[in-house]
Amino acid sequence: MEPRQKLRRTRISQAARHDHFVRIYRSARKGVVFIRTVKNNEENEYEPPFSYFFPRESEPNDTVLGIGTGFVIDKNGLIVTSEHVVRDSRTITVKLYNGKPHRAKVVWSDEDHDVAILKIETASSLHPLRLGSSKKSEIGEIVVAIGNPLGLESSITSGIISGKHDSVALSDIELTDIIQTDCAINPGSSGGPLLNLKGEVIGMNAFIAKNKNGLSFALGIDGIKKRIRRFLPG
């Protein structure tokens, strides 16, 4: 094959991949939400084992602010996020892709597995994301993370699945069905979707390895689906 032909094919391949990411983002962003919480700032406040992934901006006196991400699983207002994002929150505000804020409430949570479901009331139907399978995902597969790192809403990063683990121990809890990636995620990304190139959610971004740049982890969607099955549309 001539060098020019090789170069042309490489350029086409890179352009196709770029267009693929654009398509995934445009399709998925309507189902990704920004979460802002207000919590009581108590002296003996519980410190989660992945607190380094959960930034806190102190307000005067008795409150702290937190940020995170979530994704829609039902058009009638159900949203999945990380439990540690909304734990002990006094108020939870969810902002949709169109910029409209909604007060949310926790309708179910599982602290041991770091999963929570929020509910918002809205007159218009939401845009649920398609749920795939973490079991069928493979090491080396290209994946995309969408979230609100550092409060920068609707940001997208890409990488590959660099490992899969049956479980990972964090402090006094053990999380199961873990996908390890090299997607760049930061404080505020927690609770956001990890998607394959079909645009399917295969995981929920959960935490990063402390002091280990470039190593991030997501909870596999299969494990999440087992726990939230009764909330999923039939």
mmCIF file of the C-alpha atoms, coordinates in Angstrom:
data_MODEL
# 
_entry.id   MODEL 
# 
loop_
_atom_site.group_PDB 
_atom_site.id 
_atom_site.type_symbol 
_atom_site.label_atom_id 
_atom_site.label_alt_id 
_atom_site.label_comp_id 
_atom_site.label_asym_id 
_atom_site.label_entity_id 
_atom_site.label_seq_id 
_atom_site.pdbx_PDB_ins_code 
_atom_site.Cartn_x 
_atom_site.Cartn_y 
_atom_site.Cartn_z 
_atom_site.occupancy 
_atom_site.B_iso_or_equiv 
_atom_site.pdbx_formal_charge 
_atom_site.auth_seq_id 
_atom_site.auth_comp_id 
_atom_site.auth_asym_id 
_atom_site.auth_atom_id 
_atom_site.pdbx_PDB_model_num 
ATOM 1   C CA . MET A 1 1   ? 0.000   0.000  0.000  1.00 0.00 ? 1   MET A CA 1 
ATOM 2   C CA . GLU A 1 2   ? 1.283   3.460  -0.926 1.00 0.00 ? 2   GLU A CA 1 
ATOM 3   C CA . PRO A 1 3   ? 2.158   5.821  1.969  1.00 0.00 ? 3   PRO A CA 1 
ATOM 4   C CA . ARG A 1 4   ? -0.427  8.322  0.729  1.00 0.00 ? 4   ARG A CA 1 
ATOM 5   C CA . GLN A 1 5   ? -3.135  5.690  0.859  1.00 0.00 ? 5   GLN A CA 1 
ATOM 6   C CA . LYS A 1 6   ? -2.152  4.730  4.410  1.00 0.00 ? 6   LYS A CA 1 
ATOM 7   C CA . LEU A 1 7   ? -2.196  8.382  5.484  1.00 0.00 ? 7   LEU A CA 1 
ATOM 8   C CA . ARG A 1 8   ? -5.585  8.959  3.869  1.00 0.00 ? 8   ARG A CA 1 
ATOM 9   C CA . ARG A 1 9   ? -7.090  5.916  5.583  1.00 0.00 ? 9   ARG A CA 1 
ATOM 10  C CA . THR A 1 10  ? -5.680  7.049  8.934  1.00 0.00 ? 10  THR A CA 1 
ATOM 11  C CA . ARG A 1 11  ? -7.210  10.488 8.497  1.00 0.00 ? 11  ARG A CA 1 
ATOM 12  C CA . ILE A 1 12  ? -10.582 8.975  7.591  1.00 0.00 ? 12  ILE A CA 1 
ATOM 13  C CA . SER A 1 13  ? -10.441 6.696  10.623 1.00 0.00 ? 13  SER A CA 1 
ATOM 14  C CA . GLN A 1 14  ? -9.641  9.608  12.958 1.00 0.00 ? 14  GLN A CA 1 
ATOM 15  C CA . ALA A 1 15  ? -12.411 11.711 11.444 1.00 0.00 ? 15  ALA A CA 1 
ATOM 16  C CA . ALA A 1 16  ? -14.908 8.841  11.824 1.00 0.00 ? 16  ALA A CA 1 
ATOM 17  C CA . ARG A 1 17  ? -13.980 8.429  15.482 1.00 0.00 ? 17  ARG A CA 1 
ATOM 18  C CA . HIS A 1 18  ? -14.345 12.161 16.054 1.00 0.00 ? 18  HIS A CA 1 
ATOM 19  C CA . ASP A 1 19  ? -17.799 12.157 14.464 1.00 0.00 ? 19  ASP A CA 1 
ATOM 20  C CA . HIS A 1 20  ? -18.711 9.156  16.623 1.00 0.00 ? 20  HIS A CA 1 
ATOM 21  C CA . PHE A 1 21  ? -17.904 11.060 19.816 1.00 0.00 ? 21  PHE A CA 1 
ATOM 22  C CA . VAL A 1 22  ? -19.930 14.041 18.592 1.00 0.00 ? 22  VAL A CA 1 
ATOM 23  C CA . ARG A 1 23  ? -22.916 11.793 17.904 1.00 0.00 ? 23  ARG A CA 1 
ATOM 24  C CA . ILE A 1 24  ? -22.676 10.112 21.317 1.00 0.00 ? 24  ILE A CA 1 
ATOM 25  C CA . TYR A 1 25  ? -22.430 13.443 23.113 1.00 0.00 ? 25  TYR A CA 1 
ATOM 26  C CA . ARG A 1 26  ? -25.337 15.020 21.254 1.00 0.00 ? 26  ARG A CA 1 
ATOM 27  C CA . SER A 1 27  ? -27.500 11.980 21.928 1.00 0.00 ? 27  SER A CA 1 
ATOM 28  C CA . ALA A 1 28  ? -26.577 11.492 25.592 1.00 0.00 ? 28  ALA A CA 1 
ATOM 29  C CA . ARG A 1 29  ? -26.259 15.034 26.943 1.00 0.00 ? 29  ARG A CA 1 
ATOM 30  C CA . LYS A 1 30  ? -30.018 15.481 27.262 1.00 0.00 ? 30  LYS A CA 1 
ATOM 31  C CA . GLY A 1 31  ? -30.064 12.624 29.748 1.00 0.00 ? 31  GLY A CA 1 
ATOM 32  C CA . VAL A 1 32  ? -27.208 13.919 31.930 1.00 0.00 ? 32  VAL A CA 1 
ATOM 33  C CA . VAL A 1 33  ? -27.918 16.322 34.807 1.00 0.00 ? 33  VAL A CA 1 
ATOM 34  C CA . PHE A 1 34  ? -25.916 18.602 37.074 1.00 0.00 ? 34  PHE A CA 1 
ATOM 35  C CA . ILE A 1 35  ? -26.459 18.108 40.813 1.00 0.00 ? 35  ILE A CA 1 
ATOM 36  C CA . ARG A 1 36  ? -25.843 20.699 43.513 1.00 0.00 ? 36  ARG A CA 1 
ATOM 37  C CA . THR A 1 37  ? -26.379 19.958 47.187 1.00 0.00 ? 37  THR A CA 1 
ATOM 38  C CA . VAL A 1 38  ? -26.457 21.872 50.452 1.00 0.00 ? 38  VAL A CA 1 
ATOM 39  C CA . LYS A 1 39  ? -25.470 19.915 53.534 1.00 0.00 ? 39  LYS A CA 1 
ATOM 40  C CA . ASN A 1 40  ? -25.282 20.548 57.239 1.00 0.00 ? 40  ASN A CA 1 
ATOM 41  C CA . ASN A 1 41  ? -21.753 21.433 58.251 1.00 0.00 ? 41  ASN A CA 1 
ATOM 42  C CA . GLU A 1 42  ? -21.523 19.564 61.533 1.00 0.00 ? 42  GLU A CA 1 
ATOM 43  C CA . GLU A 1 43  ? -18.287 19.250 63.450 1.00 0.00 ? 43  GLU A CA 1 
ATOM 44  C CA . ASN A 1 44  ? -18.364 15.463 63.403 1.00 0.00 ? 44  ASN A CA 1 
ATOM 45  C CA . GLU A 1 45  ? -19.690 15.162 59.876 1.00 0.00 ? 45  GLU A CA 1 
ATOM 46  C CA . TYR A 1 46  ? -19.159 11.753 58.278 1.00 0.00 ? 46  TYR A CA 1 
ATOM 47  C CA . GLU A 1 47  ? -16.250 11.745 55.866 1.00 0.00 ? 47  GLU A CA 1 
ATOM 48  C CA . PRO A 1 48  ? -16.810 9.291  52.962 1.00 0.00 ? 48  PRO A CA 1 
ATOM 49  C CA . PRO A 1 49  ? -13.876 7.093  51.903 1.00 0.00 ? 49  PRO A CA 1 
ATOM 50  C CA . PHE A 1 50  ? -13.747 8.862  48.551 1.00 0.00 ? 50  PHE A CA 1 
ATOM 51  C CA . SER A 1 51  ? -14.164 12.386 49.886 1.00 0.00 ? 51  SER A CA 1 
ATOM 52  C CA . TYR A 1 52  ? -11.211 13.509 47.771 1.00 0.00 ? 52  TYR A CA 1 
ATOM 53  C CA . PHE A 1 53  ? -13.584 13.072 44.826 1.00 0.00 ? 53  PHE A CA 1 
ATOM 54  C CA . PHE A 1 54  ? -16.241 15.265 46.395 1.00 0.00 ? 54  PHE A CA 1 
ATOM 55  C CA . PRO A 1 55  ? -15.245 18.950 46.589 1.00 0.00 ? 55  PRO A CA 1 
ATOM 56  C CA . ARG A 1 56  ? -16.611 21.173 49.303 1.00 0.00 ? 56  ARG A CA 1 
ATOM 57  C CA . GLU A 1 57  ? -16.956 24.926 49.076 1.00 0.00 ? 57  GLU A CA 1 
ATOM 58  C CA . SER A 1 58  ? -17.680 26.291 52.523 1.00 0.00 ? 58  SER A CA 1 
ATOM 59  C CA . GLU A 1 59  ? -20.481 28.784 52.977 1.00 0.00 ? 59  GLU A CA 1 
ATOM 60  C CA . PRO A 1 60  ? -20.705 30.957 56.086 1.00 0.00 ? 60  PRO A CA 1 
ATOM 61  C CA . ASN A 1 61  ? -21.881 29.352 59.304 1.00 0.00 ? 61  ASN A CA 1 
ATOM 62  C CA . ASP A 1 62  ? -23.548 25.980 59.000 1.00 0.00 ? 62  ASP A CA 1 
ATOM 63  C CA . THR A 1 63  ? -23.576 24.775 55.376 1.00 0.00 ? 63  THR A CA 1 
ATOM 64  C CA . VAL A 1 64  ? -21.336 23.161 52.793 1.00 0.00 ? 64  VAL A CA 1 
ATOM 65  C CA . LEU A 1 65  ? -21.916 22.905 49.072 1.00 0.00 ? 65  LEU A CA 1 
ATOM 66  C CA . GLY A 1 66  ? -21.399 19.826 46.949 1.00 0.00 ? 66  GLY A CA 1 
ATOM 67  C CA . ILE A 1 67  ? -21.569 19.089 43.242 1.00 0.00 ? 67  ILE A CA 1 
ATOM 68  C CA . GLY A 1 68  ? -22.063 15.949 41.210 1.00 0.00 ? 68  GLY A CA 1 
ATOM 69  C CA . THR A 1 69  ? -23.642 14.388 38.144 1.00 0.00 ? 69  THR A CA 1 
ATOM 70  C CA . GLY A 1 70  ? -26.563 12.084 37.471 1.00 0.00 ? 70  GLY A CA 1 
ATOM 71  C CA . PHE A 1 71  ? -28.301 10.463 34.522 1.00 0.00 ? 71  PHE A CA 1 
ATOM 72  C CA . VAL A 1 72  ? -31.947 9.931  33.685 1.00 0.00 ? 72  VAL A CA 1 
ATOM 73  C CA . ILE A 1 73  ? -33.368 6.389  33.733 1.00 0.00 ? 73  ILE A CA 1 
ATOM 74  C CA . ASP A 1 74  ? -37.073 7.179  33.367 1.00 0.00 ? 74  ASP A CA 1 
ATOM 75  C CA . LYS A 1 75  ? -38.861 9.896  31.400 1.00 0.00 ? 75  LYS A CA 1 
ATOM 76  C CA . ASN A 1 76  ? -41.066 10.674 34.410 1.00 0.00 ? 76  ASN A CA 1 
ATOM 77  C CA . GLY A 1 77  ? -38.225 12.104 36.494 1.00 0.00 ? 77  GLY A CA 1 
ATOM 78  C CA . LEU A 1 78  ? -36.064 9.326  37.965 1.00 0.00 ? 78  LEU A CA 1 
ATOM 79  C CA . ILE A 1 79  ? -32.316 9.973  38.066 1.00 0.00 ? 79  ILE A CA 1 
ATOM 80  C CA . VAL A 1 80  ? -29.431 7.754  39.169 1.00 0.00 ? 80  VAL A CA 1 
ATOM 81  C CA . THR A 1 81  ? -26.385 9.188  40.923 1.00 0.00 ? 81  THR A CA 1 
ATOM 82  C CA . SER A 1 82  ? -23.711 8.270  43.474 1.00 0.00 ? 82  SER A CA 1 
ATOM 83  C CA . GLU A 1 83  ? -25.072 7.960  46.996 1.00 0.00 ? 83  GLU A CA 1 
ATOM 84  C CA . HIS A 1 84  ? -22.156 9.893  48.465 1.00 0.00 ? 84  HIS A CA 1 
ATOM 85  C CA . VAL A 1 85  ? -23.064 12.905 46.313 1.00 0.00 ? 85  VAL A CA 1 
ATOM 86  C CA . VAL A 1 86  ? -26.446 13.344 48.027 1.00 0.00 ? 86  VAL A CA 1 
ATOM 87  C CA . ARG A 1 87  ? -25.807 11.809 51.447 1.00 0.00 ? 87  ARG A CA 1 
ATOM 88  C CA . ASP A 1 88  ? -27.164 13.885 54.364 1.00 0.00 ? 88  ASP A CA 1 
ATOM 89  C CA . SER A 1 89  ? -28.165 16.711 52.020 1.00 0.00 ? 89  SER A CA 1 
ATOM 90  C CA . ARG A 1 90  ? -30.500 19.392 53.272 1.00 0.00 ? 90  ARG A CA 1 
ATOM 91  C CA . THR A 1 91  ? -31.455 20.402 49.739 1.00 0.00 ? 91  THR A CA 1 
ATOM 92  C CA . ILE A 1 92  ? -30.735 18.869 46.337 1.00 0.00 ? 92  ILE A CA 1 
ATOM 93  C CA . THR A 1 93  ? -31.047 20.829 43.103 1.00 0.00 ? 93  THR A CA 1 
ATOM 94  C CA . VAL A 1 94  ? -30.924 19.152 39.701 1.00 0.00 ? 94  VAL A CA 1 
ATOM 95  C CA . LYS A 1 95  ? -30.262 21.195 36.578 1.00 0.00 ? 95  LYS A CA 1 
ATOM 96  C CA . LEU A 1 96  ? -31.334 19.673 33.261 1.00 0.00 ? 96  LEU A CA 1 
ATOM 97  C CA . TYR A 1 97  ? -29.487 20.072 29.961 1.00 0.00 ? 97  TYR A CA 1 
ATOM 98  C CA . ASN A 1 98  ? -31.770 22.996 29.062 1.00 0.00 ? 98  ASN A CA 1 
ATOM 99  C CA . GLY A 1 99  ? -30.620 24.879 32.143 1.00 0.00 ? 99  GLY A CA 1 
ATOM 100 C CA . LYS A 1 100 ? -33.848 24.516 34.131 1.00 0.00 ? 100 LYS A CA 1 
ATOM 101 C CA . PRO A 1 101 ? -33.290 23.787 37.848 1.00 0.00 ? 101 PRO A CA 1 
ATOM 102 C CA . HIS A 1 102 ? -35.560 21.434 39.775 1.00 0.00 ? 102 HIS A CA 1 
ATOM 103 C CA . ARG A 1 103 ? -35.690 20.558 43.457 1.00 0.00 ? 103 ARG A CA 1 
ATOM 104 C CA . ALA A 1 104 ? -35.038 16.822 43.860 1.00 0.00 ? 104 ALA A CA 1 
ATOM 105 C CA . LYS A 1 105 ? -35.618 14.298 46.613 1.00 0.00 ? 105 LYS A CA 1 
ATOM 106 C CA . VAL A 1 106 ? -33.962 10.968 47.330 1.00 0.00 ? 106 VAL A CA 1 
ATOM 107 C CA . VAL A 1 107 ? -36.493 8.160  46.799 1.00 0.00 ? 107 VAL A CA 1 
ATOM 108 C CA . TRP A 1 108 ? -34.042 5.287  47.337 1.00 0.00 ? 108 TRP A CA 1 
ATOM 109 C CA . SER A 1 109 ? -30.396 4.891  48.318 1.00 0.00 ? 109 SER A CA 1 
ATOM 110 C CA . ASP A 1 110 ? -27.868 2.165  49.049 1.00 0.00 ? 110 ASP A CA 1 
ATOM 111 C CA . GLU A 1 111 ? -24.920 3.480  51.025 1.00 0.00 ? 111 GLU A CA 1 
ATOM 112 C CA . ASP A 1 112 ? -23.056 0.162  50.923 1.00 0.00 ? 112 ASP A CA 1 
ATOM 113 C CA . HIS A 1 113 ? -23.020 0.162  47.120 1.00 0.00 ? 113 HIS A CA 1 
ATOM 114 C CA . ASP A 1 114 ? -22.914 3.952  46.592 1.00 0.00 ? 114 ASP A CA 1 
ATOM 115 C CA . VAL A 1 115 ? -26.063 4.224  44.468 1.00 0.00 ? 115 VAL A CA 1 
ATOM 116 C CA . ALA A 1 116 ? -29.034 6.566  44.891 1.00 0.00 ? 116 ALA A CA 1 
ATOM 117 C CA . ILE A 1 117 ? -32.150 7.447  42.934 1.00 0.00 ? 117 ILE A CA 1 
ATOM 118 C CA . LEU A 1 118 ? -33.527 10.976 42.814 1.00 0.00 ? 118 LEU A CA 1 
ATOM 119 C CA . LYS A 1 119 ? -36.977 12.145 41.728 1.00 0.00 ? 119 LYS A CA 1 
ATOM 120 C CA . ILE A 1 120 ? -37.873 15.480 40.222 1.00 0.00 ? 120 ILE A CA 1 
ATOM 121 C CA . GLU A 1 121 ? -41.264 16.810 39.180 1.00 0.00 ? 121 GLU A CA 1 
ATOM 122 C CA . THR A 1 122 ? -41.385 18.213 35.663 1.00 0.00 ? 122 THR A CA 1 
ATOM 123 C CA . ALA A 1 123 ? -44.180 18.920 33.216 1.00 0.00 ? 123 ALA A CA 1 
ATOM 124 C CA . SER A 1 124 ? -42.163 17.691 30.222 1.00 0.00 ? 124 SER A CA 1 
ATOM 125 C CA . SER A 1 125 ? -40.779 14.213 29.639 1.00 0.00 ? 125 SER A CA 1 
ATOM 126 C CA . LEU A 1 126 ? -37.100 13.642 30.335 1.00 0.00 ? 126 LEU A CA 1 
ATOM 127 C CA . HIS A 1 127 ? -34.620 11.824 28.093 1.00 0.00 ? 127 HIS A CA 1 
ATOM 128 C CA . PRO A 1 128 ? -33.531 8.510  29.665 1.00 0.00 ? 128 PRO A CA 1 
ATOM 129 C CA . LEU A 1 129 ? -30.235 7.029  28.558 1.00 0.00 ? 129 LEU A CA 1 
ATOM 130 C CA . ARG A 1 130 ? -30.070 3.510  27.144 1.00 0.00 ? 130 ARG A CA 1 
ATOM 131 C CA . LEU A 1 131 ? -28.612 1.024  29.609 1.00 0.00 ? 131 LEU A CA 1 
ATOM 132 C CA . GLY A 1 132 ? -26.119 -1.487 28.221 1.00 0.00 ? 132 GLY A CA 1 
ATOM 133 C CA . SER A 1 133 ? -24.141 -4.244 29.942 1.00 0.00 ? 133 SER A CA 1 
ATOM 134 C CA . SER A 1 134 ? -20.950 -3.971 31.959 1.00 0.00 ? 134 SER A CA 1 
ATOM 135 C CA . LYS A 1 135 ? -20.487 -7.731 31.732 1.00 0.00 ? 135 LYS A CA 1 
ATOM 136 C CA . LYS A 1 136 ? -20.216 -7.526 27.947 1.00 0.00 ? 136 LYS A CA 1 
ATOM 137 C CA . SER A 1 137 ? -17.684 -4.680 28.040 1.00 0.00 ? 137 SER A CA 1 
ATOM 138 C CA . GLU A 1 138 ? -14.067 -5.601 27.344 1.00 0.00 ? 138 GLU A CA 1 
ATOM 139 C CA . ILE A 1 139 ? -10.639 -4.397 28.410 1.00 0.00 ? 139 ILE A CA 1 
ATOM 140 C CA . GLY A 1 140 ? -9.281  -2.164 25.658 1.00 0.00 ? 140 GLY A CA 1 
ATOM 141 C CA . GLU A 1 141 ? -12.743 -0.970 24.632 1.00 0.00 ? 141 GLU A CA 1 
ATOM 142 C CA . ILE A 1 142 ? -13.111 2.753  23.962 1.00 0.00 ? 142 ILE A CA 1 
ATOM 143 C CA . VAL A 1 143 ? -15.457 4.504  26.402 1.00 0.00 ? 143 VAL A CA 1 
ATOM 144 C CA . VAL A 1 144 ? -16.791 7.998  27.001 1.00 0.00 ? 144 VAL A CA 1 
ATOM 145 C CA . ALA A 1 145 ? -17.521 9.785  30.291 1.00 0.00 ? 145 ALA A CA 1 
ATOM 146 C CA . ILE A 1 146 ? -19.954 12.690 30.528 1.00 0.00 ? 146 ILE A CA 1 
ATOM 147 C CA . GLY A 1 147 ? -20.232 14.787 33.662 1.00 0.00 ? 147 GLY A CA 1 
ATOM 148 C CA . ASN A 1 148 ? -19.714 18.099 35.417 1.00 0.00 ? 148 ASN A CA 1 
ATOM 149 C CA . PRO A 1 149 ? -16.054 18.083 36.520 1.00 0.00 ? 149 PRO A CA 1 
ATOM 150 C CA . LEU A 1 150 ? -15.250 21.023 38.788 1.00 0.00 ? 150 LEU A CA 1 
ATOM 151 C CA . GLY A 1 151 ? -18.723 22.355 38.027 1.00 0.00 ? 151 GLY A CA 1 
ATOM 152 C CA . LEU A 1 152 ? -18.018 22.634 34.289 1.00 0.00 ? 152 LEU A CA 1 
ATOM 153 C CA . GLU A 1 153 ? -21.324 21.345 33.047 1.00 0.00 ? 153 GLU A CA 1 
ATOM 154 C CA . SER A 1 154 ? -21.779 18.735 30.298 1.00 0.00 ? 154 SER A CA 1 
ATOM 155 C CA . SER A 1 155 ? -18.105 17.936 29.753 1.00 0.00 ? 155 SER A CA 1 
ATOM 156 C CA . ILE A 1 156 ? -16.996 14.857 27.835 1.00 0.00 ? 156 ILE A CA 1 
ATOM 157 C CA . THR A 1 157 ? -13.782 12.834 28.032 1.00 0.00 ? 157 THR A CA 1 
ATOM 158 C CA . SER A 1 158 ? -12.765 9.584  26.383 1.00 0.00 ? 158 SER A CA 1 
ATOM 159 C CA . GLY A 1 159 ? -10.409 6.710  27.108 1.00 0.00 ? 159 GLY A CA 1 
ATOM 160 C CA . ILE A 1 160 ? -10.314 2.944  27.265 1.00 0.00 ? 160 ILE A CA 1 
ATOM 161 C CA . ILE A 1 161 ? -11.312 0.301  29.756 1.00 0.00 ? 161 ILE A CA 1 
ATOM 162 C CA . SER A 1 162 ? -7.986  -0.482 31.400 1.00 0.00 ? 162 SER A CA 1 
ATOM 163 C CA . GLY A 1 163 ? -9.233  -3.140 33.816 1.00 0.00 ? 163 GLY A CA 1 
ATOM 164 C CA . LYS A 1 164 ? -12.273 -4.904 35.281 1.00 0.00 ? 164 LYS A CA 1 
ATOM 165 C CA . HIS A 1 165 ? -12.589 -6.011 38.883 1.00 0.00 ? 165 HIS A CA 1 
ATOM 166 C CA . ASP A 1 166 ? -15.103 -8.145 40.746 1.00 0.00 ? 166 ASP A CA 1 
ATOM 167 C CA . SER A 1 167 ? -14.659 -5.867 43.755 1.00 0.00 ? 167 SER A CA 1 
ATOM 168 C CA . VAL A 1 168 ? -12.601 -2.968 45.115 1.00 0.00 ? 168 VAL A CA 1 
ATOM 169 C CA . ALA A 1 169 ? -12.215 -2.259 48.847 1.00 0.00 ? 169 ALA A CA 1 
ATOM 170 C CA . LEU A 1 170 ? -12.534 1.370  49.951 1.00 0.00 ? 170 LEU A CA 1 
ATOM 171 C CA . SER A 1 171 ? -12.095 2.095  53.635 1.00 0.00 ? 171 SER A CA 1 
ATOM 172 C CA . ASP A 1 172 ? -14.876 0.154  55.378 1.00 0.00 ? 172 ASP A CA 1 
ATOM 173 C CA . ILE A 1 173 ? -16.940 -0.732 52.292 1.00 0.00 ? 173 ILE A CA 1 
ATOM 174 C CA . GLU A 1 174 ? -16.440 -3.002 49.311 1.00 0.00 ? 174 GLU A CA 1 
ATOM 175 C CA . LEU A 1 175 ? -17.811 -2.043 45.895 1.00 0.00 ? 175 LEU A CA 1 
ATOM 176 C CA . THR A 1 176 ? -18.509 -4.712 43.284 1.00 0.00 ? 176 THR A CA 1 
ATOM 177 C CA . ASP A 1 177 ? -18.612 -4.898 39.466 1.00 0.00 ? 177 ASP A CA 1 
ATOM 178 C CA . ILE A 1 178 ? -15.954 -2.224 38.947 1.00 0.00 ? 178 ILE A CA 1 
ATOM 179 C CA . ILE A 1 179 ? -14.754 -0.869 35.598 1.00 0.00 ? 179 ILE A CA 1 
ATOM 180 C CA . GLN A 1 180 ? -11.313 0.750  35.593 1.00 0.00 ? 180 GLN A CA 1 
ATOM 181 C CA . THR A 1 181 ? -10.656 3.372  32.898 1.00 0.00 ? 181 THR A CA 1 
ATOM 182 C CA . ASP A 1 182 ? -8.203  6.090  31.966 1.00 0.00 ? 182 ASP A CA 1 
ATOM 183 C CA . CYS A 1 183 ? -10.966 8.626  31.252 1.00 0.00 ? 183 CYS A CA 1 
ATOM 184 C CA . ALA A 1 184 ? -10.176 11.990 32.816 1.00 0.00 ? 184 ALA A CA 1 
ATOM 185 C CA . ILE A 1 185 ? -12.710 12.587 35.592 1.00 0.00 ? 185 ILE A CA 1 
ATOM 186 C CA . ASN A 1 186 ? -12.563 15.150 38.374 1.00 0.00 ? 186 ASN A CA 1 
ATOM 187 C CA . PRO A 1 187 ? -14.576 16.347 41.368 1.00 0.00 ? 187 PRO A CA 1 
ATOM 188 C CA . GLY A 1 188 ? -18.137 16.800 40.142 1.00 0.00 ? 188 GLY A CA 1 
ATOM 189 C CA . SER A 1 189 ? -18.003 13.866 37.695 1.00 0.00 ? 189 SER A CA 1 
ATOM 190 C CA . SER A 1 190 ? -19.192 11.383 40.306 1.00 0.00 ? 190 SER A CA 1 
ATOM 191 C CA . GLY A 1 191 ? -22.561 9.877  39.379 1.00 0.00 ? 191 GLY A CA 1 
ATOM 192 C CA . GLY A 1 192 ? -22.189 10.539 35.664 1.00 0.00 ? 192 GLY A CA 1 
ATOM 193 C CA . PRO A 1 193 ? -22.542 7.897  32.942 1.00 0.00 ? 193 PRO A CA 1 
ATOM 194 C CA . LEU A 1 194 ? -19.752 5.873  31.368 1.00 0.00 ? 194 LEU A CA 1 
ATOM 195 C CA . LEU A 1 195 ? -20.835 5.024  27.823 1.00 0.00 ? 195 LEU A CA 1 
ATOM 196 C CA . ASN A 1 196 ? -19.686 2.652  25.111 1.00 0.00 ? 196 ASN A CA 1 
ATOM 197 C CA . LEU A 1 197 ? -19.487 3.643  21.443 1.00 0.00 ? 197 LEU A CA 1 
ATOM 198 C CA . LYS A 1 198 ? -23.102 2.592  20.973 1.00 0.00 ? 198 LYS A CA 1 
ATOM 199 C CA . GLY A 1 199 ? -24.104 5.345  23.382 1.00 0.00 ? 199 GLY A CA 1 
ATOM 200 C CA . GLU A 1 200 ? -25.181 2.814  26.025 1.00 0.00 ? 200 GLU A CA 1 
ATOM 201 C CA . VAL A 1 201 ? -24.494 3.332  29.731 1.00 0.00 ? 201 VAL A CA 1 
ATOM 202 C CA . ILE A 1 202 ? -22.154 0.576  30.909 1.00 0.00 ? 202 ILE A CA 1 
ATOM 203 C CA . GLY A 1 203 ? -21.182 2.181  34.210 1.00 0.00 ? 203 GLY A CA 1 
ATOM 204 C CA . MET A 1 204 ? -21.516 5.102  36.605 1.00 0.00 ? 204 MET A CA 1 
ATOM 205 C CA . ASN A 1 205 ? -18.366 7.126  37.295 1.00 0.00 ? 205 ASN A CA 1 
ATOM 206 C CA . ALA A 1 206 ? -17.692 6.821  41.004 1.00 0.00 ? 206 ALA A CA 1 
ATOM 207 C CA . PHE A 1 207 ? -14.183 7.606  42.226 1.00 0.00 ? 207 PHE A CA 1 
ATOM 208 C CA . ILE A 1 208 ? -10.537 8.122  41.355 1.00 0.00 ? 208 ILE A CA 1 
ATOM 209 C CA . ALA A 1 209 ? -7.473  6.532  42.870 1.00 0.00 ? 209 ALA A CA 1 
ATOM 210 C CA . LYS A 1 210 ? -6.076  8.988  45.384 1.00 0.00 ? 210 LYS A CA 1 
ATOM 211 C CA . ASN A 1 211 ? -2.742  10.453 44.251 1.00 0.00 ? 211 ASN A CA 1 
ATOM 212 C CA . LYS A 1 212 ? -2.800  8.218  41.156 1.00 0.00 ? 212 LYS A CA 1 
ATOM 213 C CA . ASN A 1 213 ? -3.358  10.424 38.140 1.00 0.00 ? 213 ASN A CA 1 
ATOM 214 C CA . GLY A 1 214 ? -5.120  8.889  35.178 1.00 0.00 ? 214 GLY A CA 1 
ATOM 215 C CA . LEU A 1 215 ? -6.803  6.030  37.052 1.00 0.00 ? 215 LEU A CA 1 
ATOM 216 C CA . SER A 1 216 ? -10.568 6.214  37.501 1.00 0.00 ? 216 SER A CA 1 
ATOM 217 C CA . PHE A 1 217 ? -13.298 3.755  38.381 1.00 0.00 ? 217 PHE A CA 1 
ATOM 218 C CA . ALA A 1 218 ? -16.969 3.280  37.540 1.00 0.00 ? 218 ALA A CA 1 
ATOM 219 C CA . LEU A 1 219 ? -19.615 1.038  39.047 1.00 0.00 ? 219 LEU A CA 1 
ATOM 220 C CA . GLY A 1 220 ? -20.751 -1.464 36.410 1.00 0.00 ? 220 GLY A CA 1 
ATOM 221 C CA . ILE A 1 221 ? -24.293 -0.918 35.213 1.00 0.00 ? 221 ILE A CA 1 
ATOM 222 C CA . ASP A 1 222 ? -25.227 -4.593 35.593 1.00 0.00 ? 222 ASP A CA 1 
ATOM 223 C CA . GLY A 1 223 ? -24.714 -4.412 39.348 1.00 0.00 ? 223 GLY A CA 1 
ATOM 224 C CA . ILE A 1 224 ? -26.654 -1.150 39.493 1.00 0.00 ? 224 ILE A CA 1 
ATOM 225 C CA . LYS A 1 225 ? -29.554 -2.558 37.448 1.00 0.00 ? 225 LYS A CA 1 
ATOM 226 C CA . LYS A 1 226 ? -29.938 -5.463 39.878 1.00 0.00 ? 226 LYS A CA 1 
ATOM 227 C CA . ARG A 1 227 ? -30.390 -3.027 42.761 1.00 0.00 ? 227 ARG A CA 1 
ATOM 228 C CA . ILE A 1 228 ? -32.710 -0.554 41.046 1.00 0.00 ? 228 ILE A CA 1 
ATOM 229 C CA . ARG A 1 229 ? -34.736 -3.010 38.953 1.00 0.00 ? 229 ARG A CA 1 
ATOM 230 C CA . ARG A 1 230 ? -38.086 -1.983 40.426 1.00 0.00 ? 230 ARG A CA 1 
ATOM 231 C CA . PHE A 1 231 ? -37.496 1.609  39.328 1.00 0.00 ? 231 PHE A CA 1 
ATOM 232 C CA . LEU A 1 232 ? -36.689 0.766  35.714 1.00 0.00 ? 232 LEU A CA 1 
ATOM 233 C CA . PRO A 1 233 ? -39.476 1.136  33.135 1.00 0.00 ? 233 PRO A CA 1 
ATOM 234 C CA . GLY A 1 234 ? -40.995 -2.168 32.052 1.00 0.00 ? 234 GLY A CA 1 
# 
